[in-house]
Short mmCIF file of C-alpha atoms (C1' of nucleotides) in Angstrom, two decimals:
data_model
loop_
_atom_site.label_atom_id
_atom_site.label_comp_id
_atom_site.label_asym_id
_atom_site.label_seq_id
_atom_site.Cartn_x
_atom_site.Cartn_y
_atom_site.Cartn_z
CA UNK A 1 30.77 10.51 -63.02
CA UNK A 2 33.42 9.99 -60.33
CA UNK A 3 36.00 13.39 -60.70
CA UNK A 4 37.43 14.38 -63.56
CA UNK A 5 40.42 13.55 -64.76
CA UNK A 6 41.17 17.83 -64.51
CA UNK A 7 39.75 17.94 -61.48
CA UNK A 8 41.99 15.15 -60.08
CA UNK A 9 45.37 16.38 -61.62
CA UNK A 10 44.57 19.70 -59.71
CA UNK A 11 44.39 17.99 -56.40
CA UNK A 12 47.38 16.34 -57.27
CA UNK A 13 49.00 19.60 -58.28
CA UNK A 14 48.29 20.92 -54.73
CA UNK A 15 48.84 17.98 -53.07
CA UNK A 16 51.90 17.29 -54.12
CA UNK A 17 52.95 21.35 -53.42
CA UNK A 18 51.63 20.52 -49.44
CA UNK A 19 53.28 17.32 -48.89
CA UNK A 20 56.88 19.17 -50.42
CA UNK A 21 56.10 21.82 -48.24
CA UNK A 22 54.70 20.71 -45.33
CA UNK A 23 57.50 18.44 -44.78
CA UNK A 24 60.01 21.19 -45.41
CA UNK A 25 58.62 23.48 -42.82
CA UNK A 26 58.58 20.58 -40.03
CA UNK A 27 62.26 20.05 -40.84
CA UNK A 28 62.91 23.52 -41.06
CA UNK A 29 60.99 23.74 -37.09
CA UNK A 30 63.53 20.70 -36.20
CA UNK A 31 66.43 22.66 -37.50
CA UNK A 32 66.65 26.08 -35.84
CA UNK A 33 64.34 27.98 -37.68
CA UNK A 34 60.39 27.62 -36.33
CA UNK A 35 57.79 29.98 -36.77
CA UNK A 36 59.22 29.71 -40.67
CA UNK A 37 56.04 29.58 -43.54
CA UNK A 38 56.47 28.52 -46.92
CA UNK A 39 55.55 31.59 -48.25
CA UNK A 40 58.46 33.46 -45.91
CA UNK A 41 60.94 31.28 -47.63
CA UNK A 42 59.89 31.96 -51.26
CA UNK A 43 59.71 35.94 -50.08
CA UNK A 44 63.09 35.41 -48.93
CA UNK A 45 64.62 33.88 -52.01
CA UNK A 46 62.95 36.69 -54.40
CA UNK A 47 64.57 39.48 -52.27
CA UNK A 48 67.27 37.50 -52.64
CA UNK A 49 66.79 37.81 -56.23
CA UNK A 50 66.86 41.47 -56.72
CA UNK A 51 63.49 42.50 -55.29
CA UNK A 52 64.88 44.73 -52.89
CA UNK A 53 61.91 47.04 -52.05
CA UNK A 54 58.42 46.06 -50.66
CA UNK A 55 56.34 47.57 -54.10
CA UNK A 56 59.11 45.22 -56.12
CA UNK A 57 58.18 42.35 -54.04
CA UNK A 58 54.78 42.83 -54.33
CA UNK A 59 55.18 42.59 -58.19
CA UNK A 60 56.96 39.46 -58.46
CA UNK A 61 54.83 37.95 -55.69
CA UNK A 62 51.94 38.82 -57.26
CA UNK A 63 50.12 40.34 -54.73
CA UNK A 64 49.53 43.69 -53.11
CA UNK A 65 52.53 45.95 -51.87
CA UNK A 66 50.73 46.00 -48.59
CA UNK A 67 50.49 42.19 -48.52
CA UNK A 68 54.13 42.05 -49.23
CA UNK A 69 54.40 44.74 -46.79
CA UNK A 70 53.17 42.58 -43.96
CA UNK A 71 55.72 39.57 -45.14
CA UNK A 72 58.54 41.83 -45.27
CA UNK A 73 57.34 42.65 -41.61
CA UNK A 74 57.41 39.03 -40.60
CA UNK A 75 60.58 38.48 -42.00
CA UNK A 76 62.05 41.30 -40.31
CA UNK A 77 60.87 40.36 -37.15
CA UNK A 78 62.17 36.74 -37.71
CA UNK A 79 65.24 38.20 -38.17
CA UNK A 80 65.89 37.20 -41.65
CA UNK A 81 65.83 40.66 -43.42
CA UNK A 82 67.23 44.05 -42.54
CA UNK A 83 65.90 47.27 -43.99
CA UNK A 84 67.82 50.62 -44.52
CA UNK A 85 67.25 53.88 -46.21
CA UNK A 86 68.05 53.91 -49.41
CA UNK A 87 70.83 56.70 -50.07
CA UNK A 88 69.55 57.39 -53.81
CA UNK A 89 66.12 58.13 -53.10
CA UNK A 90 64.61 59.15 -49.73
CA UNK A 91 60.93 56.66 -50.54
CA UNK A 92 63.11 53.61 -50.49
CA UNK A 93 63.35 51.29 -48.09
CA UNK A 94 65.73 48.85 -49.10
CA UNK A 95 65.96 45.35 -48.24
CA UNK A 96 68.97 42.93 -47.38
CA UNK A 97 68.59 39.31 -46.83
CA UNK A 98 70.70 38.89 -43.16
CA UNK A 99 73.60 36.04 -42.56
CA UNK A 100 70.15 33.87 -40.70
CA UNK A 101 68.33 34.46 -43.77
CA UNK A 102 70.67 33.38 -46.28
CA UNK A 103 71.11 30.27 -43.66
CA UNK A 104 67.54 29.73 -43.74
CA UNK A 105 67.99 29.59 -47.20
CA UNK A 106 70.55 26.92 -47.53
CA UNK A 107 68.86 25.23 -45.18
CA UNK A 108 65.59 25.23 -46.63
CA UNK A 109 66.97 25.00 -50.33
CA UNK A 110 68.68 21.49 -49.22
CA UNK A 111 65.14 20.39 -47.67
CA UNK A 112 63.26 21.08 -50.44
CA UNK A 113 66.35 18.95 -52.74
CA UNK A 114 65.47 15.92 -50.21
CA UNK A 115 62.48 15.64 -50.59
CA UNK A 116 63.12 16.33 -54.04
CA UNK A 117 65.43 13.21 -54.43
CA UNK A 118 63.18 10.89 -51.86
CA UNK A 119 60.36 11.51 -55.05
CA UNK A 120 63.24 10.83 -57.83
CA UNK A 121 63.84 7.14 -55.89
CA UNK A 122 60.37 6.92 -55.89
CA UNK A 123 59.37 7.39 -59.44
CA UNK A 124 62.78 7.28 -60.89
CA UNK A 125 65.02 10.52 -61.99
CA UNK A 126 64.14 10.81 -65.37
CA UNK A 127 60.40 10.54 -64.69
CA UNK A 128 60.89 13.34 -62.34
CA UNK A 129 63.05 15.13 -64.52
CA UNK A 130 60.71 15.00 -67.11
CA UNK A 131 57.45 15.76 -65.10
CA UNK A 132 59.17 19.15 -63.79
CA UNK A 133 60.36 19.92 -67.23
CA UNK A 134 56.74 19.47 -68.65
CA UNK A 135 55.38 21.29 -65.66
CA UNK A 136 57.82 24.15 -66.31
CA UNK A 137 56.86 24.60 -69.84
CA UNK A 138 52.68 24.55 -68.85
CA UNK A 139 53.21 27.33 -66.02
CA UNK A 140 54.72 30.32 -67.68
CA UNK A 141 56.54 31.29 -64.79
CA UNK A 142 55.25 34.18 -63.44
CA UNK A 143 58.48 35.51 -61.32
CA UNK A 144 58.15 34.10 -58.49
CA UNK A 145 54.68 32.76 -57.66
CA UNK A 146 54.28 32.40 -53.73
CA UNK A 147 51.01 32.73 -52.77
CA UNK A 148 48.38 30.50 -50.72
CA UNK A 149 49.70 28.44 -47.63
CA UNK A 150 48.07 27.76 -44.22
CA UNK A 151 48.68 25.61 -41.22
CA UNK A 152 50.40 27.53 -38.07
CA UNK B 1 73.37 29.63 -55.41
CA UNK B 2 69.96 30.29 -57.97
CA UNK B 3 66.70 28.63 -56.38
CA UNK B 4 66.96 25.02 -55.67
CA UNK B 5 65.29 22.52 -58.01
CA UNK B 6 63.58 20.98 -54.96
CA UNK B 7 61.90 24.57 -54.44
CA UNK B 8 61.81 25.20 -57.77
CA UNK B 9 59.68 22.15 -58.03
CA UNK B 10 56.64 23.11 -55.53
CA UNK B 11 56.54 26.40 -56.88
CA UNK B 12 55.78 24.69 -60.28
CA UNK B 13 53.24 22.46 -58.53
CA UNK B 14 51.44 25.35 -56.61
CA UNK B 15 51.59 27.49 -60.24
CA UNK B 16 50.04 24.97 -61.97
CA UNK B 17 47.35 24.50 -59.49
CA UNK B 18 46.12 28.22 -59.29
CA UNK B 19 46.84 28.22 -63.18
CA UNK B 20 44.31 25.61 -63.11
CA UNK B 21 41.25 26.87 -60.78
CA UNK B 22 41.79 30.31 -62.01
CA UNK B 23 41.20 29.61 -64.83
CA UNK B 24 38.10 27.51 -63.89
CA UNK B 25 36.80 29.92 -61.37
CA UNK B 26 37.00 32.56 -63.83
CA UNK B 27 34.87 30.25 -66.44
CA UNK B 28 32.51 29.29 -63.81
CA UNK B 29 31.57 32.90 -63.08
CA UNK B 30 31.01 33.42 -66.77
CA UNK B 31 28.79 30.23 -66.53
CA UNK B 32 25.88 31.29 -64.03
CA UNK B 33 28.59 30.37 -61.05
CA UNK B 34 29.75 33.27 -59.34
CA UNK B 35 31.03 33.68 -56.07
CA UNK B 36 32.47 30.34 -56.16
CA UNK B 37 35.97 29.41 -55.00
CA UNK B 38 37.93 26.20 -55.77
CA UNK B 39 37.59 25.09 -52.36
CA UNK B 40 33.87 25.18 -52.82
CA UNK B 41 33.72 23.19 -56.03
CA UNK B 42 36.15 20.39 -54.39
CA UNK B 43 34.38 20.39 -50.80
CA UNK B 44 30.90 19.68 -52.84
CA UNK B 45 32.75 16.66 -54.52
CA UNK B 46 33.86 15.42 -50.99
CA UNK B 47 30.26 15.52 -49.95
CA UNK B 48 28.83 14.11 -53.23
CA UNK B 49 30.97 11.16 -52.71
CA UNK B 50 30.05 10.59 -48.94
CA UNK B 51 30.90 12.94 -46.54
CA UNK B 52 27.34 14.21 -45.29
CA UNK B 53 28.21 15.41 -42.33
CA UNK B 54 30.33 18.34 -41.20
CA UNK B 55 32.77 16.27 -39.02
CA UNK B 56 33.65 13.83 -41.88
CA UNK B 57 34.07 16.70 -44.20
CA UNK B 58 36.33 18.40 -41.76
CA UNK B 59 37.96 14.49 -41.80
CA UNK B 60 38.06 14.05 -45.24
CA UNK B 61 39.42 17.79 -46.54
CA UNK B 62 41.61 17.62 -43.59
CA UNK B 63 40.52 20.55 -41.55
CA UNK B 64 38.88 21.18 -38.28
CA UNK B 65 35.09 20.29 -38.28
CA UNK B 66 35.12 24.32 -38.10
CA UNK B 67 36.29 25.42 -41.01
CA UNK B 68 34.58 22.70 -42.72
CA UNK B 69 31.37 23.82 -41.03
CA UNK B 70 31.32 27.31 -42.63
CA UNK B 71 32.35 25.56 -45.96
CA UNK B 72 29.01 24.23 -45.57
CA UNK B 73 27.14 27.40 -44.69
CA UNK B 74 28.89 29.26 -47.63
CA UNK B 75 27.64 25.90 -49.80
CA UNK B 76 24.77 26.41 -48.16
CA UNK B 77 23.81 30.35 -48.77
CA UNK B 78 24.99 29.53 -52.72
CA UNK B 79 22.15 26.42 -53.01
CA UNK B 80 24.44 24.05 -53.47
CA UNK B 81 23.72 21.49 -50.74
CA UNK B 82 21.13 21.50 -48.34
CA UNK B 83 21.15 20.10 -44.55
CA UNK B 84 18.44 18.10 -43.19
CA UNK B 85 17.90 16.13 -39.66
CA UNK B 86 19.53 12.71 -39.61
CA UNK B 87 16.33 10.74 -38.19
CA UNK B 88 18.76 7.81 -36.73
CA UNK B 89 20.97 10.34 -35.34
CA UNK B 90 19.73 13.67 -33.58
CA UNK B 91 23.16 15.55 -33.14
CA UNK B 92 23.64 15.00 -37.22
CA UNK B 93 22.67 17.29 -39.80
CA UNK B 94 22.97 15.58 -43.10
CA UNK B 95 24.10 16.97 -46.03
CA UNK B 96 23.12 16.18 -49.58
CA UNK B 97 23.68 18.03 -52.61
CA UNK B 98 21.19 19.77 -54.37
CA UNK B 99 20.14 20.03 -58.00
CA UNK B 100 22.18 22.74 -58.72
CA UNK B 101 24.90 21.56 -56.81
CA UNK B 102 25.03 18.52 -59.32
CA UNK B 103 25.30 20.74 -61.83
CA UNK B 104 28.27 22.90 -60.41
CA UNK B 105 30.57 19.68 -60.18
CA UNK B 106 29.39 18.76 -63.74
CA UNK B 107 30.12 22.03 -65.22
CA UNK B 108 32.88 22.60 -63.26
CA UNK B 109 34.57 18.93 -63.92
CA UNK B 110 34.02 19.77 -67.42
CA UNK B 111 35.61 23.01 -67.29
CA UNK B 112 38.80 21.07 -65.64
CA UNK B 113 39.45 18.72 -68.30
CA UNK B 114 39.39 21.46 -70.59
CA UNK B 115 42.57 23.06 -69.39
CA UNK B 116 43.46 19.90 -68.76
CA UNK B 117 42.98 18.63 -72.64
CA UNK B 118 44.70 22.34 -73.69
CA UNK B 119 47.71 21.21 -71.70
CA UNK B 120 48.00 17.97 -73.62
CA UNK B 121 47.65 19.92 -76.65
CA UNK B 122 50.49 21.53 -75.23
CA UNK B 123 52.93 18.98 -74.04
CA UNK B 124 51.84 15.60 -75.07
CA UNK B 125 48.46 13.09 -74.01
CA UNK B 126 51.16 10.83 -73.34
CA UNK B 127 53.42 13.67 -71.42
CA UNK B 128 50.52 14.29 -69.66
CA UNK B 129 48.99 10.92 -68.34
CA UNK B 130 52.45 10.60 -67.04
CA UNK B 131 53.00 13.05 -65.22
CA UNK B 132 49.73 12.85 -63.37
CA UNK B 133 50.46 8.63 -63.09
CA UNK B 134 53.31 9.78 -61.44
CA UNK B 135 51.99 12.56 -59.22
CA UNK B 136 49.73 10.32 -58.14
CA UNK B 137 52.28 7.51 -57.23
CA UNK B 138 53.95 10.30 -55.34
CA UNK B 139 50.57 11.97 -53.34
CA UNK B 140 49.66 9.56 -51.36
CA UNK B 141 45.91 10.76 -51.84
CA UNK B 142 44.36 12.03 -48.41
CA UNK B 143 40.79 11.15 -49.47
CA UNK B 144 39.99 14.60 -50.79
CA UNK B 145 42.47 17.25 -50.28
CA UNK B 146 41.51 20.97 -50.86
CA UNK B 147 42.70 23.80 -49.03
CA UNK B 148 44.51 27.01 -49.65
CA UNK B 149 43.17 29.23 -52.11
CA UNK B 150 42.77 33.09 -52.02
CA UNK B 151 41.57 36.27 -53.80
CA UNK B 152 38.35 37.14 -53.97
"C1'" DT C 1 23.70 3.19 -15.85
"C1'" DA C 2 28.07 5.70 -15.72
"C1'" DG C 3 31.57 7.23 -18.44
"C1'" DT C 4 33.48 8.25 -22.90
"C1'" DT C 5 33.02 9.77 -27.76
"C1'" DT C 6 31.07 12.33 -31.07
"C1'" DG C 7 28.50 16.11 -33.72
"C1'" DG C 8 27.71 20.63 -34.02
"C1'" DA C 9 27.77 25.42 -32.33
"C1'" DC C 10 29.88 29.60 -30.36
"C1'" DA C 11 33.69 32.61 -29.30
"C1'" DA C 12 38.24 34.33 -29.64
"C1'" DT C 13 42.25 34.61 -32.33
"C1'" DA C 14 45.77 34.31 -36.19
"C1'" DT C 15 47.20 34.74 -40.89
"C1'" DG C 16 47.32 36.60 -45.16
"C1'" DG C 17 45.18 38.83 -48.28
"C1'" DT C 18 42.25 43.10 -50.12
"C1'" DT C 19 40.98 48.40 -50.94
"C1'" DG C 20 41.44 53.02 -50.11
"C1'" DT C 21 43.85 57.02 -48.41
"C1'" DC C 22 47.69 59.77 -47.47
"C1'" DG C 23 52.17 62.33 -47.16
"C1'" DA C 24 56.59 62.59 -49.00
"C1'" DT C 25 59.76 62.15 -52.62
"C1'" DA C 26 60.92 61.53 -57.53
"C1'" DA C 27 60.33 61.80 -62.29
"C1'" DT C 28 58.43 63.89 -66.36
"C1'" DC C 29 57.18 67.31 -69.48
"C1'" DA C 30 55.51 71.84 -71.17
"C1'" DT D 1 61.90 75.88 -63.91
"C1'" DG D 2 57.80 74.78 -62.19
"C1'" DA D 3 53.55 72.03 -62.34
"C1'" DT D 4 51.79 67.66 -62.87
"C1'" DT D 5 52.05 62.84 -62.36
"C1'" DA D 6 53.87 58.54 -60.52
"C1'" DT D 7 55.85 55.80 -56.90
"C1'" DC D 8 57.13 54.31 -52.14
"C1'" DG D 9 55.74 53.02 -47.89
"C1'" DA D 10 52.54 53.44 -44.05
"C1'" DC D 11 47.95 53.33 -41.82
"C1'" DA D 12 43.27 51.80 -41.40
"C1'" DA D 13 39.34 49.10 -42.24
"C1'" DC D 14 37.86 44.95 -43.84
"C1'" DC D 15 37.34 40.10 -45.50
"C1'" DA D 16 38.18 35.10 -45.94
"C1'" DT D 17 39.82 31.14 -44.09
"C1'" DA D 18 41.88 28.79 -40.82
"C1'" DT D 19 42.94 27.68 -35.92
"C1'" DT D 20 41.94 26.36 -30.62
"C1'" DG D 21 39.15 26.01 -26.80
"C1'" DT D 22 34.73 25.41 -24.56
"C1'" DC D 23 30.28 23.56 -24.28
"C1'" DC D 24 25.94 20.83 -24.61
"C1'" DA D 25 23.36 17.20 -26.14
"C1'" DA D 26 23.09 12.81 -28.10
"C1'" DA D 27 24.97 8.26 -28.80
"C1'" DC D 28 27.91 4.48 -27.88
"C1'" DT D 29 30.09 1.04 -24.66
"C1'" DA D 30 31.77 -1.42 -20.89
#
DNA sequence: TAGTTTGGACAATATGGTTGTCGATAATCA
DNA sequence: TGATTATCGACAACCATATTGTCCAAACTA
């Protein structure tokens, strides 16, 4: 029955997330920042985007507040976020995204935009345009979905 | 600076994958399938279409003939493909799917093109054939990719 | 036949996730 | 106000899925 068409446009789906990404993070190694995962970056961009504590990391990730826990961890010791009591309430631990994080950032943000634009001169802009747009309105975006990843 | 469309992009991809086996795995359970994970249902394809041993599967998913190994003995334990001696070749075990096995990748193809049909409801048959016409142009397929996953 | 590849197994380790529990602090409401 | 409830973050135990490295036996190959 050879695989089904569904089946098929899900290995495309991921495929086309580890190519993006797998190329980013060898860049990424090249430029300054090794040891970096996917999912750090995507952590990194929703602290940057308000969630300031582990439990409200954990929610827009999607995943445990332990699990986000242990990123937060990895991202300290990467030296890409600081964490410091929160005045207003003694639980708090709140997070800041350092100078090297906001580079890493940049950085990755411009990778992911190459490899971005090698696809558009690939398939042409508008296609590419037009297959994010219809991707964007199938996944109801849930936040900031980082999950999965592998490959040390 | 707001996340960069490049990122923005492979988050989309990797959403719409889990959206996609989720959904699936959750249906599959329903359907006299539990305990099965994506990677199980896409593994079983690889070795449907060829790879019966665990060294080519490791080849063929991309992984270490390791973790590609204990694919197989979860396969395995579930009864969906069975190992037997290779007579021409005493350090092979061959692998060959099993009855029920068959009927995993049929249900479970099915179950794919369902969401995928629901998402051409959604956006477009045309839309749709596009955008995985021009995934594919853009994956270079590696024979059978299908890693990541998580949650149990 | 000697040397090299290959298939599969075992062990150790890493990563990234999960529950469950717990103490401390905050928030709520009666 | 004071008692209950909710939340934050930490710790521990565990699980799943990978990884590398080592090893032996079997099969090529020069």
């Amino acid at each position: 029955m050879a695989t089904s068409q569904g089946a098929e446009l899900a290995l495309l789906l991921l495929g086309g997330f580890h190519s993006m990404v797998d190329d980013v993070v060898a860049e990424l190694e090249r430029r300054g920042h090794p040891g970096v995962r996917a999912a750090h970056e995507f952590a990194l961009r929703a602290i940057d985007g308000g969630a300031d504590t582990a439990s409200e990391l954990g929610r827009r990730l999607d995943v445990s507040k332990q699990a986000a826990a242990k990123t937060i961890t990895a991202l300290e010791q990467l030296g890409y976020v600081g964490r410091e009591a929160d005045p207003g309430d003694a639980r708090r631990q709140l997070l800041k995204v350092t100078p090297r994080g906001h580079e890493l950032m940049t950085v990755g943000g411009a990778l992911f935009d190459d490899v971005r634009e090698r696809w558009a001169a690939q398939i042409g802009p508008a296609a590419l345009d037009a297959l994010q747009a219809h991707l964007g309105a199938l996944v109801e975006r849930r936040a900031f979905g980082a999950e999965d990843l592998a490959q040390p």
